[in-house]
Structures are given as structure tokens and as C-alpha cells.
Amino acid sequence: MSKKDSSGVTQILAYLNEKNRPYSAQDVFTNLQKQCGLGKTAVVKAMDQLAQEGKIKEKVYGKQKIYFADQSQFADVSDAELKKMDSRIVEISAEVQTISQSCRQLDTELKELNSSLTTAEMKAQIQELQAECSGYRERLDKIKSSTNHVTPEEREKVYKERETYVKEWRKRKRMVSDMVGAILEGYPKSKKQFLEEAGIETDEDHKVTMPNI
């Protein structure tokens, strides 16, 4: 702000003429605070001065004063032009509503993506689950091939462990299937190509069938 107009009168007058809509002193103070660095007292004083000089108009509503640009400085607008402006306002309002809806949808999608695993994280988790499943299969194979005699209690314990492992196998296989499905939604290639590129081997590749519990 120049020394010539430290009161902000010029800036406030230009602002009211540019916006051409009613404002209270508080509105002007809030809108121009960062731009002009004026205090509220200075804004009130400047607007009263402009009103007294007839450069802007004021209306009193109860205890509040409303200020607006002197309309005599603006050219008259015909009814046809007003209708055209009203029509344009309707069009812009519809565009704003559409854009706002798109922004809300994109914001929701962004939050979902931020809370989801990345492709690299999913691949790492799939590999970890595969390693665990392989370990379970090896243990089951050893149990099946064992020729040692066991007591009924030991056999019951083994059957319960087998049931637990098969349930976990089924659970983890479903988790892997869900994660692969989530990746494929945004993956440009086929499921088979993805599995090959990610180095993922399935039970079917090894001709392994999940046993019934």
C-alpha cells in the first residue's frame, strides 16, 4: 500500500466497484485483510468516509450498515441482457454442481486408494502367503507319509492340526484370490499374464487340491 493512501480508501472503493454487491464493513475487512493489511477500525472509517463523500452508498438495517457501489456509474442493463445473465447464471450453477459432485467422487476414490495396499505390497504379501502355504503342505505330506505308530491321542492331535491348517489354507487362498482380483481391476493384462509376471504359482500349477476337512 502506498504512503499516499495509507487509509485504504482507494483499495476499498475499487473493491466495491469491482464486486458490485452489498457488503458490511466486517465482510470487506475479512476479504481485504491479507491483501491490504488494514485493521477493522481503519476499514470502518474508510467506508464511512466514502459514503459521506457519495462515492459509495449505504443502507442501515437495524444496528448494521450495508455498503455498495454507486449504481449511477454503471450503464443501464436491458431486460434482455438481464435474462441472458440469469440464463448464464443457471448454466454456471449447473456446471459448478457437476464439478463439485465429480470432486467429491474423486476425493472418495483417493481416500480408498490411500487406504489400500500398493501393487508391490500386495505382491509381497502374496509371496509370503504362498511360502506359508508351502510350509503347511510339506508338513501335511510328512504326516501322511509317516510310518511311525502313534497313540490315539497323538492321532487326534494331528487331525485337529490338519483341520486348522486346511482352514487356514482355505482362508489364505481366499485372501490371495481377493487381492489378485483387486489388482486385476486396474491391470491392463489378463490374470494369467499377471501371475506369470508377478512370479505367482497357484495350487493348480502344482496340481494340488485342497483337502476336505
Short mmCIF file of C-alpha atoms in Angstrom, two decimals:
data_model
loop_
_atom_site.label_atom_id
_atom_site.label_comp_id
_atom_site.label_asym_id
_atom_site.label_seq_id
_atom_site.Cartn_x
_atom_site.Cartn_y
_atom_site.Cartn_z
CA MET A 1 0.00 0.00 0.00
CA SER A 2 1.41 3.43 -0.89
CA LYS A 3 2.02 6.20 1.60
CA LYS A 4 -0.40 8.32 -0.40
CA ASP A 5 -3.32 6.14 0.65
CA SER A 6 -2.46 4.51 3.95
CA SER A 7 -6.16 4.55 4.92
CA GLY A 8 -7.09 2.02 2.23
CA VAL A 9 -9.86 4.21 0.77
CA THR A 10 -8.73 3.67 -2.82
CA GLN A 11 -8.47 -0.10 -2.44
CA ILE A 12 -11.88 -0.38 -0.75
CA LEU A 13 -13.57 1.79 -3.39
CA ALA A 14 -12.03 -0.27 -6.19
CA TYR A 15 -13.08 -3.49 -4.49
CA LEU A 16 -16.72 -2.44 -4.04
CA ASN A 17 -16.93 -1.19 -7.64
CA GLU A 18 -15.38 -4.39 -8.96
CA LYS A 19 -17.62 -6.77 -7.00
CA ASN A 20 -20.72 -4.55 -7.25
CA ARG A 21 -22.57 -6.29 -4.44
CA PRO A 22 -23.53 -5.29 -0.89
CA TYR A 23 -21.02 -5.79 1.91
CA SER A 24 -20.79 -4.99 5.59
CA ALA A 25 -17.60 -3.45 6.98
CA GLN A 26 -16.80 -6.86 8.52
CA ASP A 27 -17.11 -8.52 5.08
CA VAL A 28 -14.72 -6.04 3.48
CA PHE A 29 -12.27 -6.32 6.39
CA THR A 30 -12.26 -10.13 6.09
CA ASN A 31 -11.89 -10.14 2.30
CA LEU A 32 -9.14 -7.50 2.09
CA GLN A 33 -7.23 -8.20 5.29
CA LYS A 34 -4.45 -10.22 3.66
CA GLN A 35 -4.32 -8.08 0.54
CA CYS A 36 -4.21 -4.64 2.17
CA GLY A 37 -3.31 -5.38 5.78
CA LEU A 38 -5.95 -2.98 7.12
CA GLY A 39 -7.35 -3.16 10.62
CA LYS A 40 -11.10 -3.32 11.14
CA THR A 41 -11.25 0.19 12.58
CA ALA A 42 -9.47 1.59 9.51
CA VAL A 43 -11.90 -0.25 7.21
CA VAL A 44 -14.96 1.10 9.04
CA LYS A 45 -13.53 4.64 8.95
CA ALA A 46 -12.67 4.41 5.24
CA MET A 47 -16.14 3.12 4.28
CA ASP A 48 -17.87 5.82 6.31
CA GLN A 49 -15.67 8.40 4.55
CA LEU A 50 -16.54 7.01 1.12
CA ALA A 51 -20.25 7.05 1.99
CA GLN A 52 -20.08 10.65 3.23
CA GLU A 53 -18.30 11.68 0.03
CA GLY A 54 -21.03 9.98 -2.02
CA LYS A 55 -18.60 7.60 -3.69
CA ILE A 56 -20.48 4.58 -2.34
CA LYS A 57 -23.97 4.06 -0.94
CA GLU A 58 -25.00 2.79 2.47
CA LYS A 59 -28.16 1.29 3.96
CA VAL A 60 -28.86 0.80 7.65
CA TYR A 61 -30.62 -2.38 8.77
CA GLY A 62 -31.12 -2.24 12.50
CA LYS A 63 -27.65 -1.88 14.00
CA GLN A 64 -25.84 -2.97 10.85
CA LYS A 65 -24.72 -0.87 7.91
CA ILE A 66 -24.52 -2.30 4.42
CA TYR A 67 -22.35 -0.62 1.78
CA PHE A 68 -22.45 -1.00 -2.00
CA ALA A 69 -21.16 0.69 -5.14
CA ASP A 70 -22.90 3.78 -6.54
CA GLN A 71 -25.07 2.29 -9.28
CA SER A 72 -25.27 5.56 -11.23
CA GLN A 73 -21.75 4.96 -12.53
CA PHE A 74 -22.81 1.77 -14.30
CA ALA A 75 -24.59 1.61 -17.64
CA ASP A 76 -28.24 0.57 -17.65
CA VAL A 77 -28.88 -3.09 -18.39
CA SER A 78 -31.85 -4.05 -20.56
CA ASP A 79 -34.36 -6.75 -19.65
CA ALA A 80 -32.98 -8.90 -22.46
CA GLU A 81 -29.46 -8.62 -21.06
CA LEU A 82 -30.72 -9.45 -17.57
CA LYS A 83 -32.48 -12.55 -18.86
CA LYS A 84 -29.29 -13.55 -20.67
CA MET A 85 -27.31 -13.09 -17.46
CA ASP A 86 -29.86 -15.11 -15.49
CA SER A 87 -29.65 -17.89 -18.05
CA ARG A 88 -25.86 -17.86 -17.84
CA ILE A 89 -26.02 -17.99 -14.04
CA VAL A 90 -28.22 -21.09 -14.25
CA GLU A 91 -25.73 -22.73 -16.65
CA ILE A 92 -22.73 -21.90 -14.46
CA SER A 93 -24.56 -23.12 -11.34
CA ALA A 94 -25.25 -26.44 -13.06
CA GLU A 95 -21.58 -26.70 -14.09
CA VAL A 96 -20.46 -25.94 -10.54
CA GLN A 97 -22.79 -28.63 -9.17
CA THR A 98 -21.48 -31.20 -11.67
CA ILE A 99 -17.84 -30.33 -10.92
CA SER A 100 -18.49 -30.42 -7.16
CA GLN A 101 -20.04 -33.87 -7.48
CA SER A 102 -17.05 -35.08 -9.52
CA CYS A 103 -14.67 -33.66 -6.92
CA ARG A 104 -16.50 -35.48 -4.12
CA GLN A 105 -16.35 -38.73 -6.10
CA LEU A 106 -12.64 -38.29 -6.82
CA ASP A 107 -11.98 -37.46 -3.17
CA THR A 108 -13.73 -40.68 -2.13
CA GLU A 109 -11.71 -42.70 -4.65
CA LEU A 110 -8.48 -41.06 -3.45
CA LYS A 111 -9.23 -41.97 0.17
CA GLU A 112 -9.92 -45.57 -0.86
CA LEU A 113 -6.66 -45.75 -2.82
CA ASN A 114 -4.66 -44.24 0.04
CA SER A 115 -6.06 -46.85 2.43
CA SER A 116 -5.36 -49.77 0.05
CA LEU A 117 -2.19 -51.78 -0.38
CA THR A 118 0.06 -50.86 -3.29
CA THR A 119 0.70 -53.41 -6.04
CA ALA A 120 4.19 -54.05 -4.66
CA GLU A 121 2.81 -54.60 -1.15
CA MET A 122 0.16 -57.00 -2.47
CA LYS A 123 2.77 -58.98 -4.41
CA ALA A 124 4.97 -59.23 -1.30
CA GLN A 125 2.03 -60.40 0.80
CA ILE A 126 1.00 -62.95 -1.83
CA GLN A 127 4.53 -64.38 -1.87
CA GLU A 128 4.56 -64.55 1.93
CA LEU A 129 1.23 -66.37 1.96
CA GLN A 130 2.45 -68.78 -0.69
CA ALA A 131 5.54 -69.57 1.38
CA GLU A 132 3.36 -70.28 4.42
CA CYS A 133 1.02 -72.48 2.39
CA SER A 134 4.03 -74.38 1.02
CA GLY A 135 5.19 -75.00 4.57
CA TYR A 136 1.78 -76.30 5.54
CA ARG A 137 1.77 -78.65 2.53
CA GLU A 138 5.19 -80.03 3.44
CA ARG A 139 4.07 -80.71 6.99
CA LEU A 140 0.94 -82.44 5.76
CA ASP A 141 2.97 -84.55 3.35
CA LYS A 142 5.30 -85.63 6.13
CA ILE A 143 2.39 -86.53 8.35
CA LYS A 144 0.75 -88.56 5.60
CA SER A 145 3.96 -90.43 4.74
CA SER A 146 4.95 -91.16 8.32
CA THR A 147 5.12 -94.91 9.20
CA ASN A 148 5.63 -94.38 12.91
CA HIS A 149 2.95 -95.74 15.15
CA VAL A 150 1.10 -93.10 17.09
CA THR A 151 -1.27 -93.21 20.00
CA PRO A 152 -4.96 -92.29 19.58
CA GLU A 153 -4.24 -89.05 21.43
CA GLU A 154 -1.42 -88.15 19.06
CA ARG A 155 -3.54 -89.06 16.05
CA GLU A 156 -6.38 -86.88 17.32
CA LYS A 157 -3.95 -84.02 17.80
CA VAL A 158 -2.68 -84.42 14.24
CA TYR A 159 -6.22 -84.47 12.84
CA LYS A 160 -7.04 -81.27 14.72
CA GLU A 161 -3.87 -79.62 13.43
CA ARG A 162 -4.73 -80.78 9.93
CA GLU A 163 -8.18 -79.25 10.25
CA THR A 164 -6.66 -76.00 11.48
CA TYR A 165 -4.13 -75.91 8.64
CA VAL A 166 -6.71 -76.67 5.97
CA LYS A 167 -8.97 -73.92 7.31
CA GLU A 168 -6.05 -71.51 7.30
CA TRP A 169 -5.07 -72.68 3.81
CA ARG A 170 -8.59 -72.02 2.55
CA LYS A 171 -8.68 -68.63 4.30
CA ARG A 172 -5.34 -67.50 2.94
CA LYS A 173 -6.11 -68.78 -0.54
CA ARG A 174 -9.29 -66.69 -0.49
CA MET A 175 -7.27 -63.66 0.68
CA VAL A 176 -4.80 -64.12 -2.16
CA SER A 177 -7.65 -64.51 -4.64
CA ASP A 178 -9.28 -61.30 -3.36
CA MET A 179 -6.03 -59.36 -3.56
CA VAL A 180 -5.29 -60.61 -7.07
CA GLY A 181 -8.83 -59.69 -8.08
CA ALA A 182 -8.34 -56.16 -6.68
CA ILE A 183 -5.09 -55.76 -8.63
CA LEU A 184 -6.66 -57.04 -11.86
CA GLU A 185 -9.35 -54.32 -11.72
CA GLY A 186 -6.71 -51.80 -12.73
CA TYR A 187 -4.34 -54.20 -14.51
CA PRO A 188 -4.30 -53.92 -18.32
CA LYS A 189 -3.45 -57.56 -18.96
CA SER A 190 -5.04 -60.94 -18.25
CA LYS A 191 -4.93 -62.78 -14.93
CA LYS A 192 -2.59 -65.41 -16.39
CA GLN A 193 -0.15 -62.74 -17.58
CA PHE A 194 -0.22 -61.02 -14.18
CA LEU A 195 0.50 -64.27 -12.33
CA GLU A 196 3.41 -65.02 -14.66
CA GLU A 197 4.90 -61.52 -14.35
CA ALA A 198 4.49 -61.50 -10.57
CA GLY A 199 6.03 -64.97 -10.30
CA ILE A 200 2.96 -66.31 -8.52
CA GLU A 201 2.38 -70.05 -8.61
CA THR A 202 -1.04 -71.46 -7.78
CA ASP A 203 -2.15 -74.76 -6.30
CA GLU A 204 -3.40 -75.69 -9.73
CA ASP A 205 0.07 -75.16 -11.22
CA HIS A 206 1.36 -77.86 -8.88
CA LYS A 207 -1.78 -79.97 -9.31
CA VAL A 208 -2.54 -79.62 -5.60
CA THR A 209 -6.13 -79.95 -4.46
CA MET A 210 -7.22 -78.57 -1.14
CA PRO A 211 -8.42 -81.49 1.02
CA ASN A 212 -11.80 -81.57 2.69
CA ILE A 213 -11.82 -81.01 6.43
#
